[in-house]
mmCIF file of C-alpha atoms in Angstrom:
data_model
loop_
_atom_site.group_PDB
_atom_site.id
_atom_site.type_symbol
_atom_site.label_atom_id
_atom_site.label_comp_id
_atom_site.label_asym_id
_atom_site.label_seq_id
_atom_site.Cartn_x
_atom_site.Cartn_y
_atom_site.Cartn_z
ATOM 1 C CA MET A 6 0.000 0.000 0.000
ATOM 2 C CA ALA A 7 1.353 3.410 -0.986
ATOM 3 C CA ASP A 8 2.019 6.139 1.569
ATOM 4 C CA ASN A 9 -0.578 8.861 0.886
ATOM 5 C CA LYS A 10 1.784 11.720 1.739
ATOM 6 C CA MET A 11 4.461 10.352 -0.578
ATOM 7 C CA THR A 12 1.906 9.908 -3.362
ATOM 8 C CA LYS A 13 0.691 13.499 -2.891
ATOM 9 C CA SER A 14 4.272 14.791 -2.825
ATOM 10 C CA ALA A 15 5.209 12.864 -5.966
ATOM 11 C CA GLY A 16 2.268 14.370 -7.862
ATOM 12 C CA GLU A 17 2.924 17.934 -6.713
ATOM 13 C CA HIS A 18 6.612 17.769 -7.577
ATOM 14 C CA TRP A 19 5.835 16.217 -10.969
ATOM 15 C CA VAL A 20 3.482 19.090 -11.810
ATOM 16 C CA CYS A 21 6.063 21.668 -10.670
ATOM 17 C CA SER A 22 8.679 19.967 -12.835
ATOM 18 C CA VAL A 23 6.537 20.073 -15.971
ATOM 19 C CA LEU A 24 5.453 23.654 -15.300
ATOM 20 C CA ALA A 25 9.118 24.696 -15.014
ATOM 21 C CA ARG A 26 9.889 23.026 -18.343
ATOM 22 C CA LEU A 27 7.017 25.033 -19.869
ATOM 23 C CA GLY A 28 8.301 28.370 -18.586
ATOM 24 C CA TRP A 29 6.278 28.657 -15.385
ATOM 25 C CA ALA A 30 7.967 29.594 -12.097
ATOM 26 C CA ALA A 31 6.097 27.292 -9.728
ATOM 27 C CA ALA A 32 6.057 27.255 -5.937
ATOM 28 C CA LEU A 33 4.430 24.740 -3.619
ATOM 29 C CA THR A 34 2.149 26.359 -1.043
ATOM 30 C CA ARG A 35 2.793 23.607 1.532
ATOM 31 C CA ASP A 36 -0.811 23.406 2.718
ATOM 32 C CA GLY A 37 -0.792 27.085 3.575
ATOM 33 C CA LEU A 38 -3.417 28.082 1.024
ATOM 34 C CA GLU A 39 -6.851 26.495 0.744
ATOM 35 C CA ARG A 40 -7.739 25.057 -2.694
ATOM 36 C CA THR A 41 -4.219 25.626 -4.052
ATOM 37 C CA ASP A 42 -1.147 23.392 -3.910
ATOM 38 C CA ILE A 43 0.933 25.297 -6.477
ATOM 39 C CA LEU A 44 1.140 28.972 -7.398
ATOM 40 C CA ALA A 45 2.919 29.710 -10.662
ATOM 41 C CA VAL A 46 3.716 32.730 -12.809
ATOM 42 C CA HIS A 47 4.744 32.463 -16.441
ATOM 43 C CA SER A 48 8.196 33.831 -17.172
ATOM 44 C CA GLN A 49 7.124 35.532 -20.419
ATOM 45 C CA PRO A 50 4.857 38.592 -20.767
ATOM 46 C CA PRO A 51 2.121 39.117 -19.804
ATOM 47 C CA ARG A 52 3.389 37.037 -16.823
ATOM 48 C CA ARG A 53 0.145 35.167 -16.321
ATOM 49 C CA MET A 54 -0.446 33.621 -12.876
ATOM 50 C CA ILE A 55 -2.212 30.321 -12.131
ATOM 51 C CA GLU A 56 -3.380 28.415 -9.054
ATOM 52 C CA VAL A 57 -3.233 24.623 -9.278
ATOM 53 C CA GLN A 58 -4.724 22.025 -6.972
ATOM 54 C CA VAL A 59 -3.037 18.646 -7.467
ATOM 55 C CA LYS A 60 -4.819 15.338 -6.929
ATOM 56 C CA THR A 61 -2.626 12.255 -7.262
ATOM 57 C CA ALA A 62 -3.577 8.587 -7.578
ATOM 58 C CA ASN A 63 -1.612 5.413 -8.079
ATOM 59 C CA ASP A 64 -2.509 3.306 -11.104
ATOM 60 C CA LEU A 65 -3.475 0.143 -9.250
ATOM 61 C CA GLY A 66 -6.206 -1.157 -11.550
ATOM 62 C CA LYS A 67 -9.189 1.217 -11.539
ATOM 63 C CA PRO A 68 -7.654 4.595 -10.713
ATOM 64 C CA ASN A 69 -9.850 7.398 -9.427
ATOM 65 C CA TRP A 70 -9.561 10.595 -7.453
ATOM 66 C CA MET A 71 -11.686 11.665 -4.500
ATOM 67 C CA ILE A 72 -13.056 15.158 -5.014
ATOM 68 C CA ASN A 73 -14.268 16.387 -1.638
ATOM 69 C CA SER A 74 -16.723 19.204 -0.955
ATOM 70 C CA THR A 75 -13.988 21.882 -0.894
ATOM 71 C CA ALA A 76 -12.689 20.721 -4.266
ATOM 72 C CA GLN A 77 -16.233 20.851 -5.640
ATOM 73 C CA GLN A 78 -16.611 24.561 -4.938
ATOM 74 C CA PRO A 79 -16.819 26.724 -8.072
ATOM 75 C CA ALA A 80 -13.805 28.728 -9.194
ATOM 76 C CA LEU A 81 -13.202 32.136 -7.652
ATOM 77 C CA SER A 82 -11.073 33.278 -10.577
ATOM 78 C CA GLU A 83 -10.228 32.318 -14.144
ATOM 79 C CA ARG A 84 -6.821 31.091 -12.936
ATOM 80 C CA GLU A 85 -7.957 28.014 -10.943
ATOM 81 C CA TRP A 86 -6.999 24.594 -12.283
ATOM 82 C CA PHE A 87 -6.731 20.991 -11.210
ATOM 83 C CA ALA A 88 -3.889 18.697 -12.201
ATOM 84 C CA PHE A 89 -5.007 15.084 -11.812
ATOM 85 C CA VAL A 90 -1.829 13.004 -11.747
ATOM 86 C CA LEU A 91 -1.804 9.250 -12.283
ATOM 87 C CA LEU A 92 1.397 7.623 -11.068
ATOM 88 C CA PRO A 93 2.253 4.490 -13.050
ATOM 89 C CA PRO A 94 2.870 1.190 -11.300
ATOM 90 C CA GLY A 95 6.399 -0.116 -11.041
ATOM 91 C CA ASP A 96 9.752 1.267 -10.059
ATOM 92 C CA GLY A 97 9.033 4.953 -10.556
ATOM 93 C CA TRP A 98 10.848 5.512 -13.842
ATOM 94 C CA GLN A 99 7.771 5.696 -16.064
ATOM 95 C CA THR A 100 6.181 9.070 -16.818
ATOM 96 C CA PRO A 101 2.999 9.914 -14.884
ATOM 97 C CA ARG A 102 -0.162 10.754 -16.784
ATOM 98 C CA THR A 103 -1.512 14.235 -16.112
ATOM 99 C CA PHE A 104 -4.928 15.745 -16.788
ATOM 100 C CA ILE A 105 -5.218 19.562 -16.695
ATOM 101 C CA VAL A 106 -8.816 20.494 -15.828
ATOM 102 C CA PRO A 107 -10.435 23.867 -15.039
ATOM 103 C CA ARG A 108 -11.850 23.924 -11.500
ATOM 104 C CA ASP A 109 -15.428 24.492 -12.706
ATOM 105 C CA HIS A 110 -15.204 21.478 -15.037
ATOM 106 C CA ALA A 111 -13.858 19.276 -12.230
ATOM 107 C CA ALA A 112 -16.522 20.442 -9.761
ATOM 108 C CA ALA A 113 -19.323 19.803 -12.256
ATOM 109 C CA ALA A 114 -17.968 16.406 -13.281
ATOM 110 C CA ALA A 115 -17.640 15.261 -9.657
ATOM 111 C CA TRP A 116 -21.246 16.188 -8.900
ATOM 112 C CA ILE A 117 -22.674 14.758 -12.123
ATOM 113 C CA VAL A 118 -20.763 11.462 -11.959
ATOM 114 C CA HIS A 119 -21.614 11.004 -8.274
ATOM 115 C CA GLN A 120 -25.314 11.846 -8.683
ATOM 116 C CA ALA A 121 -25.580 9.506 -11.691
ATOM 117 C CA TRP A 122 -24.045 6.710 -9.607
ATOM 118 C CA LEU A 123 -26.107 7.540 -6.510
ATOM 119 C CA THR A 124 -29.445 7.647 -8.333
ATOM 120 C CA ASP A 125 -28.794 4.819 -10.812
ATOM 121 C CA PRO A 126 -32.206 3.181 -11.231
ATOM 122 C CA THR A 127 -30.589 -0.222 -11.840
ATOM 123 C CA ALA A 128 -28.788 -0.220 -8.450
ATOM 124 C CA THR A 129 -30.202 -2.268 -5.589
ATOM 125 C CA PRO A 130 -32.210 0.127 -3.384
ATOM 126 C CA GLY A 131 -30.389 1.182 -0.207
ATOM 127 C CA THR A 132 -26.924 0.120 -1.405
ATOM 128 C CA ARG A 133 -25.669 3.532 -2.510
ATOM 129 C CA ASN A 134 -25.479 6.172 0.194
ATOM 130 C CA THR A 135 -21.999 7.715 -0.034
ATOM 131 C CA PRO A 136 -22.346 11.524 0.214
ATOM 132 C CA VAL A 137 -21.271 13.768 -2.656
ATOM 133 C CA ALA A 138 -18.511 15.126 -0.379
ATOM 134 C CA LYS A 139 -16.737 11.807 -1.033
ATOM 135 C CA ALA A 140 -17.311 11.724 -4.786
ATOM 136 C CA ARG A 141 -14.800 9.738 -6.829
ATOM 137 C CA VAL A 142 -14.071 10.347 -10.487
ATOM 138 C CA ASN A 143 -12.190 7.856 -12.635
ATOM 139 C CA VAL A 144 -9.627 8.371 -15.352
ATOM 140 C CA GLU A 145 -12.145 7.920 -18.188
ATOM 141 C CA VAL A 146 -13.857 11.198 -17.247
ATOM 142 C CA TRP A 147 -10.605 13.187 -17.582
ATOM 143 C CA LYS A 148 -9.267 11.616 -20.819
ATOM 144 C CA GLY A 149 -9.975 14.689 -22.963
ATOM 145 C CA TYR A 150 -7.758 16.781 -20.671
ATOM 146 C CA GLU A 151 -4.720 14.503 -20.784
ATOM 147 C CA ASN A 152 -1.475 16.444 -21.238
ATOM 148 C CA ARG A 153 -3.415 19.626 -22.044
ATOM 149 C CA TRP A 154 -0.821 21.849 -20.384
ATOM 150 C CA ASP A 155 -1.525 24.350 -23.162
ATOM 151 C CA LEU A 156 -4.882 25.155 -21.553
ATOM 152 C CA LEU A 157 -3.027 26.926 -18.744
ATOM 153 C CA ASP A 158 -2.127 29.702 -21.183
ATOM 154 C CA GLY A 159 -5.753 30.854 -21.316
ATOM 155 C CA SER A 160 -8.690 31.495 -19.040
ATOM 156 C CA ALA A 161 -10.207 28.538 -17.222
ATOM 157 C CA PHE A 162 -13.574 30.241 -17.762
ATOM 158 C CA THR A 163 -13.332 30.055 -21.566
ATOM 159 C CA CYS A 164 -11.623 26.669 -21.796
ATOM 160 C CA PRO A 165 -13.484 24.178 -24.011
ATOM 161 C CA VAL A 166 -15.321 21.459 -22.090
ATOM 162 C CA LEU A 167 -13.505 18.203 -22.846
ATOM 163 C CA LEU A 168 -15.582 15.905 -20.652
ATOM 164 C CA PRO A 169 -17.127 12.837 -22.320
ATOM 165 C CA GLY A 170 -20.508 13.352 -23.966
ATOM 166 C CA TRP A 171 -22.164 10.918 -21.572
ATOM 167 C CA VAL A 172 -21.383 13.296 -18.682
ATOM 168 C CA ARG A 173 -23.425 16.015 -20.408
ATOM 169 C CA ASP A 174 -26.199 13.493 -21.122
ATOM 170 C CA MET A 175 -26.291 12.601 -17.397
ATOM 171 C CA ALA A 176 -26.395 16.290 -16.428
ATOM 172 C CA LEU A 177 -29.476 16.712 -18.601
ATOM 173 C CA GLU A 178 -31.331 13.983 -16.704
ATOM 174 C CA GLU A 179 -33.676 15.275 -14.020
ATOM 175 C CA ARG A 180 -32.363 12.772 -11.455
ATOM 176 C CA VAL A 181 -28.814 14.152 -11.868
ATOM 177 C CA GLY A 182 -28.612 17.718 -13.182
ATOM 178 C CA PRO A 183 -25.666 20.093 -12.791
ATOM 179 C CA PRO A 184 -24.491 20.996 -9.287
ATOM 180 C CA PRO A 185 -26.437 23.667 -7.393
ATOM 181 C CA GLU A 186 -24.669 27.040 -7.040
ATOM 182 C CA HIS A 187 -22.423 26.243 -10.010
ATOM 183 C CA PRO A 188 -22.011 28.417 -13.129
ATOM 184 C CA TRP A 189 -23.490 25.576 -15.223
ATOM 185 C CA HIS A 190 -26.633 25.271 -13.102
ATOM 186 C CA GLY A 191 -28.784 27.530 -15.290
ATOM 187 C CA THR A 192 -27.408 26.480 -18.672
ATOM 188 C CA LEU A 193 -24.960 23.745 -19.546
ATOM 189 C CA PRO A 194 -22.166 24.690 -21.933
ATOM 190 C CA ASN A 195 -21.873 22.841 -25.227
ATOM 191 C CA TRP A 196 -19.397 20.046 -25.575
#
């Protein structure tokens, strides 16, 4: 079993490493700033700044990331991103997979995927009661965002939605819907 702190540290340092290679001066916040693990400023004008929350999982079969209630809060600025890091199994020499996702996209996906699972009409009644604060999202949901480091150069508010089509279909179902108090609650974006 992997040490959770070491897994978290490996993911954060991986993201900082890639950001540095892409011209971002990145600094770990060391748990001193809610919702943000890394602050970074681009070295080239206009010296754009970003805030990144890193979620790291080990690829042990069916990888997923828990997205708690704090992580499901809507973005407070156009600079908020998630980096979902998937550490490969083995000796540590393989490259991790990384999914760069705007905070609002991650928050919506967590709610939609969890509500679809929770209210699945084919599930045995009374067997699904995990609260949305413990929502888990698997790698299939983030596939469109894999290695999309380029998205960090623009606004998270205008980033194209790269979630699978079935997530939008679920959000349109009355039993699921988009999350309350989320920018997508009134009208879903196209994707």
